[in-house]
C-alpha positions as MATLAB code, in Angstrom:
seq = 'XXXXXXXXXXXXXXXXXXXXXXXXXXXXXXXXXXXXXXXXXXXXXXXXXXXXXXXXXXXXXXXXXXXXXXXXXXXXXXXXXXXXXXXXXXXXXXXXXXXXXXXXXXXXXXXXXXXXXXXXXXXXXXXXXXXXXXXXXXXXXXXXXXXXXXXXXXXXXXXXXXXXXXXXXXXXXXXXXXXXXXXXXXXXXXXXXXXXXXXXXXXXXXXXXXXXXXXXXXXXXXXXXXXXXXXXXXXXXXXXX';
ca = [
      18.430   -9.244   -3.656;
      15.967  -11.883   -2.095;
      12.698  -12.374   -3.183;
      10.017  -12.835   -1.507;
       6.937  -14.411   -2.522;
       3.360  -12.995   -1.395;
      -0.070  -14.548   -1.686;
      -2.342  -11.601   -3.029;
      -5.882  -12.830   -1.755;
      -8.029  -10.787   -4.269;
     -11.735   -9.776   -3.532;
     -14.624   -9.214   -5.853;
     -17.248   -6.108   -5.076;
     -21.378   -6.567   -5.338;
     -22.642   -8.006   -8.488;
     -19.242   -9.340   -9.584;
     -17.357  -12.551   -8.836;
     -13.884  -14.044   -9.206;
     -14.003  -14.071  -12.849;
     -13.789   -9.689  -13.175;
      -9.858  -10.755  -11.539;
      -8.586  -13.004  -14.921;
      -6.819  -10.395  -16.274;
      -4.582   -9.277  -13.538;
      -4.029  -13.013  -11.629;
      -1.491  -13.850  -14.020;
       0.400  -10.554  -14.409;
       0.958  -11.393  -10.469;
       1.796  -15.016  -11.258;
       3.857  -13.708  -13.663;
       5.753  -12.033  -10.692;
       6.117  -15.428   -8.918;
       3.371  -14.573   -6.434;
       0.591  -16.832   -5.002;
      -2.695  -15.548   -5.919;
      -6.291  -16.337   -4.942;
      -9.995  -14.603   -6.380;
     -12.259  -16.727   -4.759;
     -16.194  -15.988   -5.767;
     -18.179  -15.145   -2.544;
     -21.507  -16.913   -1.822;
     -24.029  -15.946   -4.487;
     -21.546  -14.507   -7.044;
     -19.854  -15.836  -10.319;
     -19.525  -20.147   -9.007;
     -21.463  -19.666   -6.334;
     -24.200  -17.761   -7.830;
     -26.522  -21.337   -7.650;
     -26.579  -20.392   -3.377;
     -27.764  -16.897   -3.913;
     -30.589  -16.643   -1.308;
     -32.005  -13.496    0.737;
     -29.949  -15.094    3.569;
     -26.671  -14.371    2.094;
     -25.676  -11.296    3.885;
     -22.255   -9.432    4.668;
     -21.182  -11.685    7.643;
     -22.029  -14.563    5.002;
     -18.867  -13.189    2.588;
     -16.579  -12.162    5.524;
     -16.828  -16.033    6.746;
     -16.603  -17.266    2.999;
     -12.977  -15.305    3.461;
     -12.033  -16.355    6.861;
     -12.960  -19.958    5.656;
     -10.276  -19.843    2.967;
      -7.431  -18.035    5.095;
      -8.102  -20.979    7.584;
      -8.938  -24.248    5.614;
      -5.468  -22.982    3.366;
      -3.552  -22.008    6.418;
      -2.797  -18.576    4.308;
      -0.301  -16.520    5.997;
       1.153  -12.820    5.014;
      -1.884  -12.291    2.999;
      -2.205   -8.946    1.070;
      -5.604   -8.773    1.117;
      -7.159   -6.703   -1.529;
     -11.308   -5.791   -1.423;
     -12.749   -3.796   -4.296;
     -15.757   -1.840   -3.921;
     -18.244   -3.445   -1.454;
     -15.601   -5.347   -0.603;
     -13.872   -2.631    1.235;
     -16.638   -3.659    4.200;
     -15.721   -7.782    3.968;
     -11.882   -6.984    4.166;
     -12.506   -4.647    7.090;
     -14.566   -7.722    8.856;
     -12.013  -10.422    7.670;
      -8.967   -8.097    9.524;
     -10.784   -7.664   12.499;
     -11.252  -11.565   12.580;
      -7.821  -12.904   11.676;
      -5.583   -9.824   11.892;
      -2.463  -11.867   12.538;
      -2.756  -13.646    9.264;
      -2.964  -10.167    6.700;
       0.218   -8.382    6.050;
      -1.691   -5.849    4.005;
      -4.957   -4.410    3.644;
      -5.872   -3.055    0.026;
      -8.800   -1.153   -0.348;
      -9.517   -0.613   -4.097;
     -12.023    2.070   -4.957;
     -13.796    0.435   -1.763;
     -15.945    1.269    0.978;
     -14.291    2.699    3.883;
     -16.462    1.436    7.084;
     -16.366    2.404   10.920;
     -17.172   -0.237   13.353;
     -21.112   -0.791   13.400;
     -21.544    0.845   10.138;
     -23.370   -1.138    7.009;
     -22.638   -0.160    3.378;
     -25.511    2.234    3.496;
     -23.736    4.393    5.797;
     -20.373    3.900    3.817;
     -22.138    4.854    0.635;
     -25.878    6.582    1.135;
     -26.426    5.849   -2.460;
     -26.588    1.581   -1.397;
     -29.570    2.875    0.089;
     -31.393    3.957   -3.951;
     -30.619    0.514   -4.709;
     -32.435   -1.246   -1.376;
     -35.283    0.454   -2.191;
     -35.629   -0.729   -5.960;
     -34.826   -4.426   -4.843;
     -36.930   -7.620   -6.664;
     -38.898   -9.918   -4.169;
     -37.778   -7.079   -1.554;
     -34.335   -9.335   -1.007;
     -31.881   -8.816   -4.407;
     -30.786   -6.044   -6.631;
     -29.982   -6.523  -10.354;
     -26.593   -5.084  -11.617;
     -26.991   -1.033  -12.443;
     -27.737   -0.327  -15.205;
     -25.580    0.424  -18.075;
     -25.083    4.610  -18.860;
     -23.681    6.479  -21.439;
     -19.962    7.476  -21.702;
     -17.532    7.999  -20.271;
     -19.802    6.162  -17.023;
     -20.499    2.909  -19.107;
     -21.157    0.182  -16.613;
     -18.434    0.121  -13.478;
     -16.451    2.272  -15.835;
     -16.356   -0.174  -18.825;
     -17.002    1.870  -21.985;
     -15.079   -1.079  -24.426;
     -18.162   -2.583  -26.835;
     -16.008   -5.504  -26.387;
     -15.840   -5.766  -22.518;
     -19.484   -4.480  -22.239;
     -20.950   -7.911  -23.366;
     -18.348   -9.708  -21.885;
     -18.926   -8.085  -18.045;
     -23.140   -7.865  -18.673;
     -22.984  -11.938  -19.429;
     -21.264  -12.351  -16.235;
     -22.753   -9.906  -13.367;
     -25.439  -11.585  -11.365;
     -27.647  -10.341   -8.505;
     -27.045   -8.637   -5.236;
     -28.475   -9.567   -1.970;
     -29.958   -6.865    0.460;
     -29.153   -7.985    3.430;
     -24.984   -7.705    2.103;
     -26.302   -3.965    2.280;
     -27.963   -4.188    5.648;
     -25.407   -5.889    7.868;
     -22.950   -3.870   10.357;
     -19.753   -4.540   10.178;
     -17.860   -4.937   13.529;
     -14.321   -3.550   13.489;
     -13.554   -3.908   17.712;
     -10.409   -6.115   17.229;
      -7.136   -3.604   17.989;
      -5.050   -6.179   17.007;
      -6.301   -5.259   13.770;
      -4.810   -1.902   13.959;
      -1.009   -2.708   13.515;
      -1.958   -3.754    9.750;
      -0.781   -1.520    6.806;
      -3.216   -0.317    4.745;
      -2.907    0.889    1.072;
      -5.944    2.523   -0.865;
      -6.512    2.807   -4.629;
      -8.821    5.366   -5.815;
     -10.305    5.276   -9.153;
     -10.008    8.963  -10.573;
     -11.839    8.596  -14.017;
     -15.766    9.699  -14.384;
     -18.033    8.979  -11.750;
     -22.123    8.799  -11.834;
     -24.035   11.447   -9.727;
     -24.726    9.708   -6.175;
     -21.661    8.518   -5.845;
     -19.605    9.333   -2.620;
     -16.098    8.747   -1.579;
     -16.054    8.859    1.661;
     -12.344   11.099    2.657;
      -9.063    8.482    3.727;
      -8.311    9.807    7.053;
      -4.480   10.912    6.916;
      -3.439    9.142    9.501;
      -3.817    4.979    9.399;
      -4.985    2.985   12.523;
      -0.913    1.768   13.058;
      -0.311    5.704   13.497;
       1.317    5.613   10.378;
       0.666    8.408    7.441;
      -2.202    7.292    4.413;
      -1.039    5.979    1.651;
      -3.010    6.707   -1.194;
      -2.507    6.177   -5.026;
      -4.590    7.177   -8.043;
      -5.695    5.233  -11.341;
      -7.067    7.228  -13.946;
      -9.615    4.938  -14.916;
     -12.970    3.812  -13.868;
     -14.085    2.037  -11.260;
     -13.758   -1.784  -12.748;
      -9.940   -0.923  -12.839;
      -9.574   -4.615  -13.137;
     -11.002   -4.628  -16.834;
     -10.128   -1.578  -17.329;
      -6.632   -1.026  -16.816;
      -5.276   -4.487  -15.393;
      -1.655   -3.722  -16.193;
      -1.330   -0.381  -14.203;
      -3.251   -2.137  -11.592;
      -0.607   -4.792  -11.140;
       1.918   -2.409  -11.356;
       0.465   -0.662   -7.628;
      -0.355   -4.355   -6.195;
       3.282   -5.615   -7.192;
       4.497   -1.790   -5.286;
       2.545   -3.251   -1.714;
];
């Protein structure tokens, strides 16, 4: 049997940042695989540049940048959560450098859509923004919703220390999704199957992917952080791509 090495590029929904990865990079290190969870512009490292500039096409060039500037090739490219609109962007850009698109518990976009129209309930959260340019993280809720699914006293203080703000105009930008080379690209989606708030909409995975190929769709029984949550069954399904 050969064995063949993959570089999982791993990224980060709103509020987060390449920290809410640290459980599951090394199960895939583990595995011998390359992995990177960069923090986008405004998140986690970066969250000194936050700004009411920093806007969708700012995170889908922060992931371009890093394809490029480390030559990445064969990339499984996984996008949690508002992230399922920057890895749509980033495919569309440099489709012949992702082997696999991941979308986990993520936005599903069509081309010229913003996150509003991929989840109405984005919209709630424009209209409650500070200084009219940045949303705080949700609020915490009782369980089984906790906050992003957390419910673990433990994990609760950890992930409320770490979330920072979210810019508006992430919310507000189209995404552009005109590249058909971008079409031959497998996709896999993830769905998070445990309690959901009211407001919440998944958006249906059409059957059929762009490649003409049937949808393949798997299940965790957890909530939506599945990261934090259940980082070992979620390594198990990235490790199956």
């Amino acid at each position: 049997m050969v064995f063949i090495v993959s570089t999982f590029l791993l990224v980060h929904g709103a509020w987060h940042g390449g920290w809410c990865w640290e459980r599951v990079i090394p199960r895939l290190e583990s595995a011998g695989h390359r992995v990177l969870a960069p923090s986008l512009t405004g998140y986690g490292d970066q969250a000194h540049l936050l700004g009411p500039e920093v806007g969708l096409e700012t995170h889908v060039d922060d992931v371009v940048t890093l394809i490029e500037t480390e030559d990445l090739r064969e990339v499984i490219l996984v996008g949690h959560s508002y992230a399922g609109m920057v890895i749509s962007a980033v495919v569309n850009r440099v489709p012949e450098r992702i082997a696999q698109l991941v979308y986990l518990d993520a936005m599903l976009p069509r081309d010229g859509e913003t996150a509003v129209d991929a989840q109405p309930v984005s919209q709630r959260l424009i209209d409650q923004a500070v200084d009219g340019w940045r949303i705080p993280p949700m609020p915490e809720q009782p369980a089984p919703f906790g906050l992003f699914g957390v419910t673990d006293p433990d994990d609760l203080a950890w992930l409320r220390g770490k979330l920072t703000d979210q810019p508006v105009l992430c919310l507000r930008q189209p995404v552009r999704l005109d590249n058909r080379a971008a079409d031959v690209v497998p996709r896999t989606h993830i769905r998070c199957v445990g309690a959901r708030p009211a407001g919440i909409v998944e958006r249906p995975i059409p059957e059929v992917q762009p490649n003409g190929s049937p949808a393949r769709v798997w299940e965790l029984p957890t909530g939506h952080d599945c990261m934090i949550t259940e980082p070992a069954k979620l390594t198990e399904l990235l490790l199956k791509v």
